[in-house]
CSV table of C-alpha atoms in Angstrom, one decimal:
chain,number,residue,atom,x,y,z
A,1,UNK,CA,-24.1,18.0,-48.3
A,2,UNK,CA,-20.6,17.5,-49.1
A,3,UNK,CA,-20.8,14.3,-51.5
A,4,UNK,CA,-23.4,16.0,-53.2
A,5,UNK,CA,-20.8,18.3,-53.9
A,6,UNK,CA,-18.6,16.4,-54.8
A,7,UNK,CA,-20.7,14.8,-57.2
A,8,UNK,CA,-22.2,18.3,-58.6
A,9,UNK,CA,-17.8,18.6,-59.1
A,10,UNK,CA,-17.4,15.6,-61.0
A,11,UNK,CA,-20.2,15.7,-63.2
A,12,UNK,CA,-19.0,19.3,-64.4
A,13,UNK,CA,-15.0,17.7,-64.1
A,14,UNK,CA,-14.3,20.0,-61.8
A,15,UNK,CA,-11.3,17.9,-60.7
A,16,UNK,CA,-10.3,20.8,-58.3
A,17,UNK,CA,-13.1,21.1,-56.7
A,18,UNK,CA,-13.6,17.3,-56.2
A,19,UNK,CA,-9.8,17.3,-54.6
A,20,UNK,CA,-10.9,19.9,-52.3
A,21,UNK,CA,-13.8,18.3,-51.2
A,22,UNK,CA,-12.6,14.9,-50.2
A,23,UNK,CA,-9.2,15.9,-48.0
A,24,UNK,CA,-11.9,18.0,-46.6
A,25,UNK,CA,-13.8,15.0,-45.7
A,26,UNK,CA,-10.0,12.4,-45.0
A,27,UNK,CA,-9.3,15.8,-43.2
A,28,UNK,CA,-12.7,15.9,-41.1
A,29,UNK,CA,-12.2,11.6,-40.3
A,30,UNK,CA,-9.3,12.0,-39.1
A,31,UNK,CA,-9.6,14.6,-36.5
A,32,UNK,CA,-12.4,12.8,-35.2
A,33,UNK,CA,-10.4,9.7,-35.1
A,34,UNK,CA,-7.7,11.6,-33.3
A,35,UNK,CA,-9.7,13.2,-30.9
A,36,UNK,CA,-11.4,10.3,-30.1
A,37,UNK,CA,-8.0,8.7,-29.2
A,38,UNK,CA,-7.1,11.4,-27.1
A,39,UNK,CA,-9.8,11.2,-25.0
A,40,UNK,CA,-10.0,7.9,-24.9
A,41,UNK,CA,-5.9,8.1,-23.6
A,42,UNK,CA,-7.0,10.7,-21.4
A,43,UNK,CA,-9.3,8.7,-19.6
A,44,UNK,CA,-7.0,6.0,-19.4
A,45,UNK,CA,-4.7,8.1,-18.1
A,46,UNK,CA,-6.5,9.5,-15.5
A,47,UNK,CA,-7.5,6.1,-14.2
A,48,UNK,CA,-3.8,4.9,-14.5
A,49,UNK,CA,-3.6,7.9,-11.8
A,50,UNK,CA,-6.3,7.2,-9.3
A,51,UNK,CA,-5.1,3.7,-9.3
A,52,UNK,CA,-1.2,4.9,-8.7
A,53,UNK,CA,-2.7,7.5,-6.1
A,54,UNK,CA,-4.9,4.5,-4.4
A,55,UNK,CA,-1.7,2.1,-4.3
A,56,UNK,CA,0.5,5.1,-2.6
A,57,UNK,CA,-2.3,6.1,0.0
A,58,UNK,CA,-2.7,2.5,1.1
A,59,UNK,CA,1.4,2.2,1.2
A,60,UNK,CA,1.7,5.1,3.3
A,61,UNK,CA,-1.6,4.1,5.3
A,62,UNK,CA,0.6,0.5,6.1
A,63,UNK,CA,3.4,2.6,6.8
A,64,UNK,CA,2.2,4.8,9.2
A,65,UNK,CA,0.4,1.7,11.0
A,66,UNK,CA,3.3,-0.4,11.0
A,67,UNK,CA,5.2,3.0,13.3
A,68,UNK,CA,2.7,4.5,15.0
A,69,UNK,CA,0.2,1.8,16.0
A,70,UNK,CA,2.5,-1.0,15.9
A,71,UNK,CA,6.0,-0.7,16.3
A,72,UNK,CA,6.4,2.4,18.5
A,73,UNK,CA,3.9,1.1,21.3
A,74,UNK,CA,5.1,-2.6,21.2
A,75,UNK,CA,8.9,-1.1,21.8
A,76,UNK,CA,7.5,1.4,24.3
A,77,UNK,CA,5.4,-1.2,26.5
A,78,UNK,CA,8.0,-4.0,26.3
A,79,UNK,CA,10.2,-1.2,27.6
A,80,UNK,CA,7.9,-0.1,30.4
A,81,UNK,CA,6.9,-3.7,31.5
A,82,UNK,CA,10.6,-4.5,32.0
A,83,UNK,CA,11.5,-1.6,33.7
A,84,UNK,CA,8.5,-2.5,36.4
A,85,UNK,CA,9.8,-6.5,36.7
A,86,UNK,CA,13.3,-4.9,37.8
A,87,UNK,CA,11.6,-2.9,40.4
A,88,UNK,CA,10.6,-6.0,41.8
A,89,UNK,CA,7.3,-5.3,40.5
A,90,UNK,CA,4.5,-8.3,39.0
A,91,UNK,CA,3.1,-6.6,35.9
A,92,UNK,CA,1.1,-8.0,33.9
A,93,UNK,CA,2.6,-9.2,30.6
A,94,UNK,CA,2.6,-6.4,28.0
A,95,UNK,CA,0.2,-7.2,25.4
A,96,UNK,CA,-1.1,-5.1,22.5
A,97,UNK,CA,-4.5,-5.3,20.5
A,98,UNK,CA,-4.9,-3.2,17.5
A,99,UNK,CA,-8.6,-1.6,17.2
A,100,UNK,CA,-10.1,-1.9,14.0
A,101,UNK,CA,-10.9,-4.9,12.2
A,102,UNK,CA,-8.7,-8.4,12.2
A,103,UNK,CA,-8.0,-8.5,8.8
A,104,UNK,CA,-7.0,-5.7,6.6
A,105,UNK,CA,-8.6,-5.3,3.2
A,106,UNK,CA,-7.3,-6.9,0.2
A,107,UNK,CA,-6.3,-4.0,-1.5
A,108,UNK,CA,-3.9,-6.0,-3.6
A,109,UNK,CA,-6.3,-8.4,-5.3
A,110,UNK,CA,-8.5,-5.2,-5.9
A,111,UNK,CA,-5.8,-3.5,-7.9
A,112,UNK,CA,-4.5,-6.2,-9.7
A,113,UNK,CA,-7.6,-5.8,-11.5
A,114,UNK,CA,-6.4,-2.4,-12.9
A,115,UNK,CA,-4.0,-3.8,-15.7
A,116,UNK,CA,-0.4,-2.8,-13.1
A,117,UNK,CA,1.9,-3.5,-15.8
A,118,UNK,CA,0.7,-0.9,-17.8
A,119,UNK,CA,2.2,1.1,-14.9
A,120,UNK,CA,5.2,-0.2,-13.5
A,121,UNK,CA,8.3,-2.7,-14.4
A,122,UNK,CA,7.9,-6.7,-13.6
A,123,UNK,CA,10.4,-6.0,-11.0
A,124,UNK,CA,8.2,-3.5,-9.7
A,125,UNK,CA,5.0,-5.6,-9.6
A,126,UNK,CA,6.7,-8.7,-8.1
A,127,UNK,CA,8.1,-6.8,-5.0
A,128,UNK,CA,4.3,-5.3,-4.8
A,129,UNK,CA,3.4,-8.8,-4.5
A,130,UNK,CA,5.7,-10.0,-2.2
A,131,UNK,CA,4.9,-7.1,0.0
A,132,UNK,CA,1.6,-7.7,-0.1
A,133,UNK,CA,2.2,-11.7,0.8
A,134,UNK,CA,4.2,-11.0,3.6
A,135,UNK,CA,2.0,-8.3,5.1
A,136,UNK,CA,-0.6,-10.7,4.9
A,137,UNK,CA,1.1,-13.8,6.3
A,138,UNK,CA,2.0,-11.3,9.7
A,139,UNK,CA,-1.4,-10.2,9.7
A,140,UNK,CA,-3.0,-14.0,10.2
A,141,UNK,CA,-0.2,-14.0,12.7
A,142,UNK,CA,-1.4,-11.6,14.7
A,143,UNK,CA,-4.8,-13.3,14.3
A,144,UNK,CA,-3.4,-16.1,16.4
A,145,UNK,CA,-1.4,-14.2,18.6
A,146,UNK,CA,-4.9,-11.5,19.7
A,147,UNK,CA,-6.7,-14.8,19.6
A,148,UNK,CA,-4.2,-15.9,22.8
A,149,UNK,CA,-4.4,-12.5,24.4
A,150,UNK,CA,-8.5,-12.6,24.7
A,151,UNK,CA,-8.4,-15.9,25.9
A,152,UNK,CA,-5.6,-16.3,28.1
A,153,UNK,CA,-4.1,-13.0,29.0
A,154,UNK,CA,-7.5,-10.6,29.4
A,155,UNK,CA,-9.5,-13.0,31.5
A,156,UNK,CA,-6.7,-12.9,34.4
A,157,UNK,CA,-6.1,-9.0,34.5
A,158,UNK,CA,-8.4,-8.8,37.1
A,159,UNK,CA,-6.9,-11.3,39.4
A,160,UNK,CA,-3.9,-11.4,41.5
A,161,UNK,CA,-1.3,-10.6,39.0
A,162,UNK,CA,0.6,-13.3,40.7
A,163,UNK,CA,-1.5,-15.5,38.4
A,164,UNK,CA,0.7,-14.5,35.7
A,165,UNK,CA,4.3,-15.4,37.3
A,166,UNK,CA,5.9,-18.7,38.6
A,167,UNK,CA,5.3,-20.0,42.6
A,168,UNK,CA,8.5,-18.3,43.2
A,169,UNK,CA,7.3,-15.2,42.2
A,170,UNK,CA,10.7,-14.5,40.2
A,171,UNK,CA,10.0,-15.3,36.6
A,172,UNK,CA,6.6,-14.4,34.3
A,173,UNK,CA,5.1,-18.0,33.4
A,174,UNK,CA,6.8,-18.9,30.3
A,175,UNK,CA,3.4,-19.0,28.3
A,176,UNK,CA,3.3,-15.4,29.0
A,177,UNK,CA,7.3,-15.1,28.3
A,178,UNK,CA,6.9,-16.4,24.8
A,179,UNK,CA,3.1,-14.4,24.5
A,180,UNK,CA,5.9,-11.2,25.1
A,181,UNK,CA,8.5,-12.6,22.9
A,182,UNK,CA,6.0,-13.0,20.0
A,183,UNK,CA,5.1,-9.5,20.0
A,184,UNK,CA,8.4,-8.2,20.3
A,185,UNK,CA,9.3,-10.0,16.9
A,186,UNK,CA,6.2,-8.6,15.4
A,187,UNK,CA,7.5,-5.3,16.3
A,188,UNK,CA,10.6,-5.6,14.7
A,189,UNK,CA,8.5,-7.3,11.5
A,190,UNK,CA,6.7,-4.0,11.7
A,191,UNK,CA,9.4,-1.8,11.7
A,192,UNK,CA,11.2,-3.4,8.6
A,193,UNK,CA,7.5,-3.5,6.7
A,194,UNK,CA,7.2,0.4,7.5
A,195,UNK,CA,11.0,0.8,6.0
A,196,UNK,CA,9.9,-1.7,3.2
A,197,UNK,CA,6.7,0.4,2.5
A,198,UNK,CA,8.8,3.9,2.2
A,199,UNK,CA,11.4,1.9,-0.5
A,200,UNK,CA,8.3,1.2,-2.3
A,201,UNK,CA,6.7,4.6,-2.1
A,202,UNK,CA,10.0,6.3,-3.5
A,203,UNK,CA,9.9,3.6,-6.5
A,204,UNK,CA,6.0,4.4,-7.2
A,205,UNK,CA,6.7,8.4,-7.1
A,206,UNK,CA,9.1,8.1,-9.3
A,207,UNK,CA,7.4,6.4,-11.7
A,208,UNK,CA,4.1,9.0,-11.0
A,209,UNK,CA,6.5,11.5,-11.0
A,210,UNK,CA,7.7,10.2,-14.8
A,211,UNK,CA,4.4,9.6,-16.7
A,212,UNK,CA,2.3,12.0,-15.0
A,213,UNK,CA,4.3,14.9,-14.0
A,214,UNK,CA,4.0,14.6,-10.6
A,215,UNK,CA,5.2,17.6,-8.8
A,216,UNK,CA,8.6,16.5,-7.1
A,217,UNK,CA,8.5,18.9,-3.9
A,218,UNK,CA,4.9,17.1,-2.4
A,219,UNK,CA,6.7,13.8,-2.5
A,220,UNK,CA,5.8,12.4,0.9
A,221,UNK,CA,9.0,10.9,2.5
A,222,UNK,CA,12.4,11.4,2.7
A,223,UNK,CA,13.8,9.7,-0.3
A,224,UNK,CA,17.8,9.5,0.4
A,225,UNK,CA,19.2,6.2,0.8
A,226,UNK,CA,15.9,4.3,0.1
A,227,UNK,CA,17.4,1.7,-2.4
A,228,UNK,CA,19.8,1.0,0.8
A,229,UNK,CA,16.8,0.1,2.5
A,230,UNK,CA,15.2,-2.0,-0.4
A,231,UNK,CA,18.4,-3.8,-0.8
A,232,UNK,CA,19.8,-4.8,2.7
């Protein structure tokens, strides 16, 4: 309808007219252009948020693990086990199993799928990664170290929990020693993977925070002194 117009126009040289006409139409491409592009950044947008919100609720999943399944009971049994061998007491060595699954899903290799450094600085990324290495590398550790447990340490609860100690009935076997000695390393591996984990919360919130306008009273932790954490 319009070019006919606009042809109508120029066959009577209505130049006017014929102006008109076409920045009505440039007019017309362009706001389809452009609200095409918003909704197409819109969408992008709003994926480049479910993927930050995704990366944050795994980090704080991890975190809260790495205290309250991990770290806190490991201290708290290696604690309670000693304080029965001074008694004069033959527990049986502390050891922890962690219900669930053995291995954690790879929630890094899914979201490095989601184009990251559109969202965050190299810097940013690489300690991601690294994070991610590391947590993995403990985690086939504690493969091995559960594997021990369920073939060497359950078997023998229900016996004489002599079975567990020296002839002289004064020292735990040192199998068992180092079994204890393992896990208390892992607890402290857990504890600085939790602190780790906050650092790289506060770093991702503030980035959410930037782009998206993420209200800054629901941040989740306690975000004084975190780069002291990330840095020593």
């Amino acid at each position: 309808m319009i070019l006919r117009r606009i042809v109508e126009h120029m066959k009577q040289q209505q130049w006017t007219a014929v102006f008109i006409e076409l920045a009505i139409v440039v007019l017309g491409v362009f706001i389809g252009m452009q609200v095409s592009n918003w909704n197409a950044e819109r969408q992008a947008q709003d994926r480049r948020a479910k993927v930050t919100q995704a990366l944050l609720t795994d980090l704080k999943d991890a975190a809260n693990v790495q205290h309250d399944v991990i770290a806190i009971p490991i201290r708290e049994g290696l604690s309670a086990w000693a304080a029965a061998f001074a008694r004069g007491e033959q527990p049986p060595p502390f050891y922890l199993r962690v219900p669930g699954s053995d291995t954690a899903p790879d929630t890094w290799g899914m979201l490095q799928q989601e184009q990251l450094s559109e969202l965050f600085d190299p810097i940013t990324l690489f300690d991601l990664g690294f994070y991610y290495s590391e947590l993995d590398g403990v985690g086939r550790k504690y493969i091995r170290y559960v594997t021990f447990v369920e073939n060497t340490i359950l078997p023998n609860l229900k016996a004489d929990p002599s079975v567990f100690y020296t002839d002289d009935g004064k020292a735990i076997k040192p199998i068992y020693a180092a079994s204890m000695d393992r896990l208390r390393e892992f607890g402290l591996e857990s504890e600085k993977f939790e602190q780790w984990a906050d650092c790289l919360i506060y770093r991702i919130e503030c980035v959410f925070y930037k782009i998206f306008n993420y209200p800054f009273e629901k941040w989740s932790i306690n975000v004084s002194n975190k780069f002291d954490i990330a840095f020593n």
